[in-house]
Amino acid sequence: MAKLSNRFWFQLHGWFSLPIWLIFCFVCLTGTIAVFSHELTWLTNPASRAANPDNLPAKPAAELVATVQQAYPTADVSMVMAFEPYLVNAVAFTDHDKPYALAYINQYTGDIQQINEGITFIGFMRSLHGWLLFPWPGSYSVGYYLVSAMALVMLGALVTGLIIYKNFWRSFTQPKVRLHQGKKTILTDLHRLAGVWSIWFLIVMSATGLWYLVQAVMWHADIDIEPHAPLVSAEQLSATTQMPPFSFADAMQKTLQRYPDFRPSYLMLPEHNRGMYTLMGGGDHIFYDEQAYTLSINPWTGDIAHEKTPATMTALQTVMHIADPLHYGTIGGIWTKAIWFLFGLMLSGMSITGFMIWGSRTVKAVRESRKAATLTEVNHGAQ
């Protein structure tokens, strides 16, 4: 009975991952690359590098916006994006001949180093990993569902793998890789060893992936986890002033006065006369993402109409803002990214070795079945 039970768990372990192993492996590899998407951007695109040989302080975001507006007088600037200190800031704008463009501005020198009118490498890798570049016909994407559902596959493979591998904890103190007992033995030992040492990583990826799946369902059902930015009331609009009296620079200054540790990430300007400045950034909480602090500031009065911080978040908002740092390993900078990258490679390798083990067992079983059928036919013929 025990033998039958072990066989059942092994088959279940295989079916949790093998029917879609190619997609799973692709998601793992793209996620592993996405961890270092900022660093790879710096490496491959010289225009993205924020060189600062004179050790200058970063210019205010409002000054970068003014630089773009001076270079493109008819441009409509919508947002300023700040990334790592070694990457340029990106100012998003539209113009009569540019449906959407990003001005790469060195925040230390103020120089426009490139105008990008296509998808960035960072955006491409995050989209490829997040929803396989499937379209979003509304508030959902089939690709996003498919990728986030991989969390169920990963969790099932983890649980069944631990049931199959008896006394798995010995791999922490007595790791074993038998190099002289054939390819199958080597693959099995490597698969098990990587699986045991990746238990914590599999749990983190499964938990964050399950959250992304829940988030996808809520988006699809039009359930707002965070409220939309409020609109300026019609009574507050000035009948004579064309431009709001409270400038983008004023909004940034007010934000920094309120939160001195505020690190800007996405700074959005009003889209219309009833829109507000929406300023997003990180703070001194390492487990929260770079949108943990959000302020909506009225451009006509200078009042903070809405704000969100880690201290005021709901439970769902807290989970949403800690999921990405845990999923991509950004909680400790380059060092945790390197750890996530390493274990991402291990997870990708596990999916490949698992398929190879399953394939060899399947081929062997088919050969034995055919051999038995042939023997049966020969025996019947002899009779």
Tab-separated table of C-alpha atoms in Angstrom:
chain	number	residue	atom	x	y	z
A	1	MET	CA	0.000	0.000	0.000
A	2	ALA	CA	2.906	2.348	0.850
A	3	LYS	CA	4.462	1.677	-2.563
A	4	LEU	CA	1.200	2.516	-4.297
A	5	SER	CA	0.916	5.701	-2.245
A	6	ASN	CA	4.424	6.818	-3.214
A	7	ARG	CA	3.678	6.129	-6.863
A	8	PHE	CA	0.507	8.202	-6.607
A	9	TRP	CA	2.355	11.171	-5.119
A	10	PHE	CA	5.080	10.928	-7.739
A	11	GLN	CA	2.532	10.923	-10.559
A	12	LEU	CA	0.706	13.847	-8.985
A	13	HIS	CA	3.999	15.716	-8.605
A	14	GLY	CA	4.658	15.219	-12.311
A	15	TRP	CA	1.202	16.262	-13.424
A	16	PHE	CA	1.367	19.426	-11.369
A	17	SER	CA	4.108	20.766	-13.601
A	18	LEU	CA	4.852	18.622	-16.624
A	19	PRO	CA	1.802	19.282	-18.830
A	20	ILE	CA	2.674	23.002	-18.848
A	21	TRP	CA	6.372	22.772	-18.051
A	22	LEU	CA	7.366	24.860	-21.070
A	23	ILE	CA	5.206	27.816	-19.987
A	24	PHE	CA	6.352	27.424	-16.400
A	25	CYS	CA	10.002	27.385	-17.432
A	26	PHE	CA	9.475	30.436	-19.669
A	27	VAL	CA	7.803	32.370	-16.835
A	28	CYS	CA	10.675	31.470	-14.498
A	29	LEU	CA	13.342	32.549	-16.992
A	30	THR	CA	11.660	35.848	-17.886
A	31	GLY	CA	11.106	36.606	-14.205
A	32	THR	CA	14.756	35.879	-13.487
A	33	ILE	CA	15.821	38.306	-16.224
A	34	ALA	CA	13.266	40.893	-15.044
A	35	VAL	CA	14.951	40.956	-11.622
A	36	PHE	CA	17.977	42.578	-13.264
A	37	SER	CA	16.044	44.578	-15.883
A	38	HIS	CA	17.336	47.906	-14.520
A	39	GLU	CA	20.920	46.727	-14.469
A	40	LEU	CA	20.632	45.217	-17.952
A	41	THR	CA	19.167	48.484	-19.231
A	42	TRP	CA	22.180	50.364	-17.876
A	43	LEU	CA	24.510	47.801	-19.436
A	44	THR	CA	22.962	47.758	-22.914
A	45	ASN	CA	21.824	51.362	-23.409
A	46	PRO	CA	24.431	54.110	-22.793
A	47	ALA	CA	21.695	56.776	-23.053
A	48	SER	CA	20.022	55.348	-19.953
A	49	ARG	CA	23.056	55.956	-17.728
A	50	ALA	CA	22.941	58.878	-15.338
A	51	ALA	CA	26.623	59.804	-15.334
A	52	ASN	CA	27.559	62.179	-12.553
A	53	PRO	CA	31.358	62.722	-12.611
A	54	ASP	CA	31.098	66.052	-10.774
A	55	ASN	CA	28.979	64.562	-7.964
A	56	LEU	CA	26.131	67.010	-8.552
A	57	PRO	CA	22.845	66.824	-6.631
A	58	ALA	CA	19.784	65.590	-8.502
A	59	LYS	CA	17.728	68.367	-10.058
A	60	PRO	CA	14.089	68.799	-8.991
A	61	ALA	CA	11.548	66.921	-11.101
A	62	ALA	CA	9.828	70.200	-12.007
A	63	GLU	CA	13.078	71.426	-13.597
A	64	LEU	CA	13.241	68.267	-15.731
A	65	VAL	CA	9.675	68.885	-16.896
A	66	ALA	CA	10.609	72.458	-17.808
A	67	THR	CA	13.557	71.131	-19.825
A	68	VAL	CA	11.270	68.942	-21.921
A	69	GLN	CA	8.741	71.737	-22.398
A	70	GLN	CA	11.521	74.044	-23.545
A	71	ALA	CA	12.809	71.479	-26.057
A	72	TYR	CA	9.272	70.609	-27.226
A	73	PRO	CA	7.060	73.706	-26.758
A	74	THR	CA	3.875	71.934	-27.893
A	75	ALA	CA	4.453	68.863	-25.741
A	76	ASP	CA	1.951	67.749	-23.118
A	77	VAL	CA	3.930	66.283	-20.206
A	78	SER	CA	2.048	63.663	-18.207
A	79	MET	CA	4.514	62.013	-15.841
A	80	VAL	CA	8.044	61.856	-14.479
A	81	MET	CA	9.491	58.442	-13.611
A	82	ALA	CA	12.505	57.974	-11.356
A	83	PHE	CA	14.339	54.657	-11.141
A	84	GLU	CA	17.684	53.708	-9.655
A	85	PRO	CA	20.191	56.549	-8.965
A	86	TYR	CA	22.413	55.265	-11.780
A	87	LEU	CA	19.568	55.448	-14.339
A	88	VAL	CA	18.197	58.593	-15.932
A	89	ASN	CA	14.764	59.940	-15.120
A	90	ALA	CA	12.106	59.424	-17.800
A	91	VAL	CA	9.647	62.199	-18.618
A	92	ALA	CA	6.565	60.932	-20.459
A	93	PHE	CA	4.944	63.302	-22.934
A	94	THR	CA	2.889	63.521	-26.115
A	95	ASP	CA	3.338	65.885	-29.034
A	96	HIS	CA	1.782	66.478	-32.439
A	97	ASP	CA	4.200	63.992	-34.021
A	98	LYS	CA	4.705	61.763	-30.967
A	99	PRO	CA	1.696	59.755	-29.712
A	100	TYR	CA	3.779	58.717	-26.694
A	101	ALA	CA	7.413	59.369	-25.923
A	102	LEU	CA	9.878	59.177	-23.058
A	103	ALA	CA	12.590	61.775	-22.666
A	104	TYR	CA	15.600	60.247	-20.940
A	105	ILE	CA	16.988	63.127	-18.866
A	106	ASN	CA	20.116	62.958	-16.769
A	107	GLN	CA	18.814	64.242	-13.452
A	108	TYR	CA	22.277	65.494	-12.465
A	109	THR	CA	23.231	67.423	-15.601
A	110	GLY	CA	19.769	68.181	-16.967
A	111	ASP	CA	20.670	66.884	-20.452
A	112	ILE	CA	18.135	65.054	-22.621
A	113	GLN	CA	20.078	61.953	-23.614
A	114	GLN	CA	17.446	60.152	-25.701
A	115	ILE	CA	13.849	60.302	-26.885
A	116	ASN	CA	12.317	56.834	-26.749
A	117	GLU	CA	9.072	56.340	-28.656
A	118	GLY	CA	8.866	52.562	-28.241
A	119	ILE	CA	8.628	50.084	-25.397
A	120	THR	CA	11.516	50.072	-22.954
A	121	PHE	CA	13.467	46.951	-22.002
A	122	ILE	CA	12.215	47.257	-18.423
A	123	GLY	CA	8.609	47.523	-19.572
A	124	PHE	CA	9.034	44.720	-22.099
A	125	MET	CA	10.493	42.243	-19.586
A	126	ARG	CA	7.915	43.038	-16.912
A	127	SER	CA	5.097	42.683	-19.471
A	128	LEU	CA	6.519	39.491	-20.938
A	129	HIS	CA	6.894	37.957	-17.507
A	130	GLY	CA	3.665	39.371	-16.062
A	131	TRP	CA	1.171	38.555	-18.821
A	132	LEU	CA	3.155	37.094	-21.737
A	133	LEU	CA	2.300	40.191	-23.817
A	134	PHE	CA	-1.336	39.071	-24.062
A	135	PRO	CA	-3.762	41.952	-24.744
A	136	TRP	CA	-5.895	43.597	-22.079
A	137	PRO	CA	-9.350	43.850	-23.691
A	138	GLY	CA	-10.736	45.437	-20.538
A	139	SER	CA	-9.899	44.938	-16.899
A	140	TYR	CA	-8.379	41.502	-17.416
A	141	SER	CA	-5.768	39.629	-19.441
A	142	VAL	CA	-5.771	35.919	-20.206
A	143	GLY	CA	-1.978	36.017	-20.020
A	144	TYR	CA	-2.040	37.563	-16.540
A	145	TYR	CA	-4.391	34.804	-15.367
A	146	LEU	CA	-2.168	32.166	-16.958
A	147	VAL	CA	1.024	33.454	-15.347
A	148	SER	CA	-0.462	33.995	-11.891
A	149	ALA	CA	-2.056	30.526	-12.010
A	150	MET	CA	1.486	29.139	-12.131
A	151	ALA	CA	1.482	29.769	-8.368
A	152	LEU	CA	-0.933	26.851	-7.957
A	153	VAL	CA	1.348	24.659	-10.026
A	154	MET	CA	4.386	25.714	-8.013
A	155	LEU	CA	2.660	25.176	-4.676
A	156	GLY	CA	1.363	21.757	-5.721
A	157	ALA	CA	4.789	20.697	-6.973
A	158	LEU	CA	6.377	21.870	-3.707
A	159	VAL	CA	3.960	19.976	-1.452
A	160	THR	CA	4.028	16.744	-3.448
A	161	GLY	CA	7.803	16.966	-3.841
A	162	LEU	CA	8.288	17.165	-0.070
A	163	ILE	CA	5.967	14.183	0.424
A	164	ILE	CA	7.925	12.112	-2.112
A	165	TYR	CA	11.372	13.074	-0.846
A	166	LYS	CA	11.562	11.430	2.572
A	167	ASN	CA	13.831	13.086	5.147
A	168	PHE	CA	14.438	15.975	2.776
A	169	TRP	CA	16.019	18.077	5.524
A	170	ARG	CA	19.170	15.959	5.317
A	171	SER	CA	20.017	17.781	2.085
A	172	PHE	CA	20.815	20.860	4.182
A	173	THR	CA	23.528	19.107	6.198
A	174	GLN	CA	24.432	16.197	3.905
A	175	PRO	CA	23.983	17.334	0.295
A	176	LYS	CA	24.410	14.456	-2.127
A	177	VAL	CA	25.098	14.432	-5.857
A	178	ARG	CA	26.166	11.046	-7.226
A	179	LEU	CA	28.274	11.811	-10.286
A	180	HIS	CA	29.261	8.281	-11.270
A	181	GLN	CA	25.918	6.466	-11.374
A	182	GLY	CA	24.523	7.633	-14.696
A	183	LYS	CA	22.719	10.644	-16.089
A	184	LYS	CA	19.377	9.775	-14.531
A	185	THR	CA	20.872	9.633	-11.027
A	186	ILE	CA	22.683	12.948	-11.498
A	187	LEU	CA	19.505	14.678	-12.718
A	188	THR	CA	17.469	13.265	-9.844
A	189	ASP	CA	20.016	14.342	-7.221
A	190	LEU	CA	20.351	17.839	-8.690
A	191	HIS	CA	16.561	18.203	-8.913
A	192	ARG	CA	16.072	17.167	-5.297
A	193	LEU	CA	18.965	19.219	-3.962
A	194	ALA	CA	17.840	22.381	-5.761
A	195	GLY	CA	14.268	21.779	-4.623
A	196	VAL	CA	15.167	21.469	-0.954
A	197	TRP	CA	17.428	24.520	-0.921
A	198	SER	CA	14.733	26.491	-2.792
A	199	ILE	CA	11.883	25.723	-0.388
A	200	TRP	CA	11.853	29.272	1.008
A	201	PHE	CA	12.000	30.740	-2.494
A	202	LEU	CA	9.174	28.501	-3.733
A	203	ILE	CA	7.029	29.570	-0.776
A	204	VAL	CA	7.678	33.267	-1.484
A	205	MET	CA	6.960	32.872	-5.219
A	206	SER	CA	3.825	30.806	-4.542
A	207	ALA	CA	2.473	33.285	-1.985
A	208	THR	CA	3.081	36.354	-4.156
A	209	GLY	CA	1.797	34.531	-7.240
A	210	LEU	CA	-1.416	33.616	-5.423
A	211	TRP	CA	-1.841	37.259	-4.510
A	212	TYR	CA	-1.444	38.259	-8.170
A	213	LEU	CA	-4.149	35.731	-9.027
A	214	VAL	CA	-6.492	37.192	-6.392
A	215	GLN	CA	-5.634	40.676	-7.652
A	216	ALA	CA	-6.485	39.642	-11.229
A	217	VAL	CA	-9.913	38.399	-10.105
A	218	MET	CA	-10.563	41.653	-8.231
A	219	TRP	CA	-9.530	43.743	-11.238
A	220	HIS	CA	-11.774	41.658	-13.472
A	221	ALA	CA	-14.669	42.175	-11.061
A	222	ASP	CA	-14.010	45.957	-10.976
A	223	ILE	CA	-13.179	45.855	-7.264
A	224	ASP	CA	-10.890	48.752	-6.431
A	225	ILE	CA	-8.142	47.893	-3.975
A	226	GLU	CA	-7.126	51.533	-3.887
A	227	PRO	CA	-9.465	54.463	-4.557
A	228	HIS	CA	-8.918	56.564	-7.643
A	229	ALA	CA	-7.465	60.030	-7.254
A	230	PRO	CA	-10.218	62.531	-6.421
A	231	LEU	CA	-11.271	65.249	-8.839
A	232	VAL	CA	-11.189	68.960	-8.235
A	233	SER	CA	-14.682	70.213	-7.544
A	234	ALA	CA	-16.191	72.509	-10.146
A	235	GLU	CA	-16.592	75.267	-7.539
A	236	GLN	CA	-12.817	75.396	-6.978
A	237	LEU	CA	-11.965	76.053	-10.619
A	238	SER	CA	-10.854	79.573	-11.336
A	239	ALA	CA	-12.927	81.441	-13.899
A	240	THR	CA	-10.081	83.755	-14.895
A	241	THR	CA	-6.795	81.928	-14.277
A	242	GLN	CA	-5.797	79.620	-17.097
A	243	MET	CA	-3.015	77.882	-15.191
A	244	PRO	CA	-3.440	76.488	-11.667
A	245	PRO	CA	-1.765	78.743	-9.108
A	246	PHE	CA	-0.153	75.778	-7.294
A	247	SER	CA	2.675	74.522	-9.494
A	248	PHE	CA	4.247	71.096	-9.849
A	249	ALA	CA	7.317	72.394	-7.980
A	250	ASP	CA	5.068	73.553	-5.139
A	251	ALA	CA	3.439	70.116	-4.976
A	252	MET	CA	6.826	68.399	-4.771
A	253	GLN	CA	7.994	70.781	-2.063
A	254	LYS	CA	4.860	70.180	-0.013
A	255	THR	CA	5.303	66.416	-0.335
A	256	LEU	CA	8.907	66.547	0.844
A	257	GLN	CA	7.953	68.789	3.748
A	258	ARG	CA	5.352	66.269	4.829
A	259	TYR	CA	7.538	63.187	4.217
A	260	PRO	CA	11.258	64.098	4.270
A	261	ASP	CA	12.259	60.525	3.341
A	262	PHE	CA	9.990	60.477	0.282
A	263	ARG	CA	11.757	58.914	-2.748
A	264	PRO	CA	9.920	59.913	-5.951
A	265	SER	CA	9.058	57.162	-8.401
A	266	TYR	CA	5.941	58.144	-10.405
A	267	LEU	CA	4.983	61.810	-10.463
A	268	MET	CA	1.859	62.489	-12.496
A	269	LEU	CA	0.658	65.895	-13.615
A	270	PRO	CA	-3.045	66.746	-14.029
A	271	GLU	CA	-4.571	65.372	-17.224
A	272	HIS	CA	-7.284	68.064	-17.306
A	273	ASN	CA	-8.399	71.110	-15.318
A	274	ARG	CA	-10.132	68.929	-12.708
A	275	GLY	CA	-7.170	66.591	-12.310
A	276	MET	CA	-4.681	66.628	-9.455
A	277	TYR	CA	-0.985	66.112	-8.959
A	278	THR	CA	-0.563	62.454	-8.036
A	279	LEU	CA	2.828	61.853	-6.470
A	280	MET	CA	3.973	58.306	-5.719
A	281	GLY	CA	7.168	57.205	-4.064
A	282	GLY	CA	8.885	55.045	-1.515
A	283	GLY	CA	10.027	55.767	1.987
A	284	ASP	CA	11.959	54.231	4.832
A	285	HIS	CA	10.060	50.901	4.806
A	286	ILE	CA	12.184	48.327	2.963
A	287	PHE	CA	9.394	45.780	2.516
A	288	TYR	CA	7.125	48.240	0.687
A	289	ASP	CA	7.346	49.111	-2.989
A	290	GLU	CA	8.075	52.453	-4.599
A	291	GLN	CA	4.400	53.450	-4.629
A	292	ALA	CA	3.790	52.997	-0.903
A	293	TYR	CA	3.392	56.753	-0.420
A	294	THR	CA	0.779	58.419	-2.620
A	295	LEU	CA	-0.480	61.973	-2.365
A	296	SER	CA	-3.148	63.711	-4.424
A	297	ILE	CA	-2.631	67.480	-4.280
A	298	ASN	CA	-5.161	70.019	-5.534
A	299	PRO	CA	-3.417	72.320	-8.066
A	300	TRP	CA	-5.916	75.130	-7.445
A	301	THR	CA	-5.759	75.243	-3.647
A	302	GLY	CA	-2.589	73.352	-2.717
A	303	ASP	CA	-4.536	71.116	-0.341
A	304	ILE	CA	-3.749	67.419	0.039
A	305	ALA	CA	-7.006	65.845	-1.087
A	306	HIS	CA	-5.933	62.270	-0.409
A	307	GLU	CA	-2.874	60.490	0.927
A	308	LYS	CA	-1.846	56.897	1.512
A	309	THR	CA	1.086	55.644	3.560
A	310	PRO	CA	2.038	52.272	5.068
A	311	ALA	CA	0.475	53.443	8.332
A	312	THR	CA	-2.920	54.134	6.737
A	313	MET	CA	-3.146	51.163	4.341
A	314	THR	CA	-5.833	48.519	4.533
A	315	ALA	CA	-4.809	44.862	4.766
A	316	LEU	CA	-5.271	44.326	1.011
A	317	GLN	CA	-3.309	47.473	0.182
A	318	THR	CA	-0.473	46.317	2.435
A	319	VAL	CA	-0.288	42.953	0.663
A	320	MET	CA	-0.353	44.687	-2.723
A	321	HIS	CA	2.547	46.981	-1.842
A	322	ILE	CA	4.802	44.307	-0.335
A	323	ALA	CA	4.175	41.686	-3.043
A	324	ASP	CA	6.457	43.162	-5.725
A	325	PRO	CA	9.530	43.684	-3.504
A	326	LEU	CA	9.200	40.092	-2.292
A	327	HIS	CA	8.545	38.734	-5.785
A	328	TYR	CA	11.419	40.572	-7.506
A	329	GLY	CA	13.847	40.678	-4.585
A	330	THR	CA	14.245	44.454	-4.410
A	331	ILE	CA	14.011	44.627	-0.612
A	332	GLY	CA	17.782	44.821	-0.107
A	333	GLY	CA	19.038	46.323	-3.338
A	334	ILE	CA	21.563	44.610	-5.577
A	335	TRP	CA	22.424	41.914	-3.023
A	336	THR	CA	18.913	40.522	-2.654
A	337	LYS	CA	18.418	40.880	-6.414
A	338	ALA	CA	21.459	38.645	-6.901
A	339	ILE	CA	20.006	36.049	-4.519
A	340	TRP	CA	16.640	36.109	-6.301
A	341	PHE	CA	18.406	35.842	-9.660
A	342	LEU	CA	20.377	32.788	-8.496
A	343	PHE	CA	17.340	30.991	-7.136
A	344	GLY	CA	15.352	31.959	-10.218
A	345	LEU	CA	17.941	30.156	-12.317
A	346	MET	CA	17.703	27.169	-9.966
A	347	LEU	CA	13.910	27.113	-10.307
A	348	SER	CA	14.191	27.268	-14.101
A	349	GLY	CA	16.709	24.426	-14.007
A	350	MET	CA	14.407	22.375	-11.772
A	351	SER	CA	11.622	22.619	-14.339
A	352	ILE	CA	14.010	21.377	-17.041
A	353	THR	CA	15.514	18.535	-14.994
A	354	GLY	CA	12.036	17.542	-13.817
A	355	PHE	CA	10.895	17.225	-17.415
A	356	MET	CA	13.990	15.217	-18.318
A	357	ILE	CA	13.419	12.825	-15.400
A	358	TRP	CA	9.763	12.444	-16.302
A	359	GLY	CA	10.645	11.969	-19.953
A	360	SER	CA	13.184	9.230	-19.258
A	361	ARG	CA	10.732	7.387	-16.992
A	362	THR	CA	7.957	7.715	-19.567
A	363	VAL	CA	10.142	6.436	-22.411
A	364	LYS	CA	11.262	3.509	-20.252
A	365	ALA	CA	7.682	2.673	-19.313
A	366	VAL	CA	6.552	2.787	-22.957
A	367	ARG	CA	9.427	0.504	-24.017
A	368	GLU	CA	8.650	-1.984	-21.259
A	369	SER	CA	4.976	-1.926	-22.174
A	370	ARG	CA	5.748	-2.592	-25.846
A	371	LYS	CA	8.209	-5.322	-24.912
A	372	ALA	CA	5.614	-7.001	-22.706
A	373	ALA	CA	3.020	-6.763	-25.482
A	374	THR	CA	5.452	-8.307	-27.966
A	375	LEU	CA	6.266	-11.191	-25.601
A	376	THR	CA	2.565	-11.775	-25.086
A	377	GLU	CA	1.982	-11.965	-28.866
A	378	VAL	CA	4.938	-14.370	-29.278
A	379	ASN	CA	3.653	-16.593	-26.501
A	380	HIS	CA	0.164	-16.667	-28.028
A	381	GLY	CA	1.661	-17.476	-31.425
A	382	ALA	CA	3.682	-20.365	-29.970
A	383	GLN	CA	0.567	-21.863	-28.452
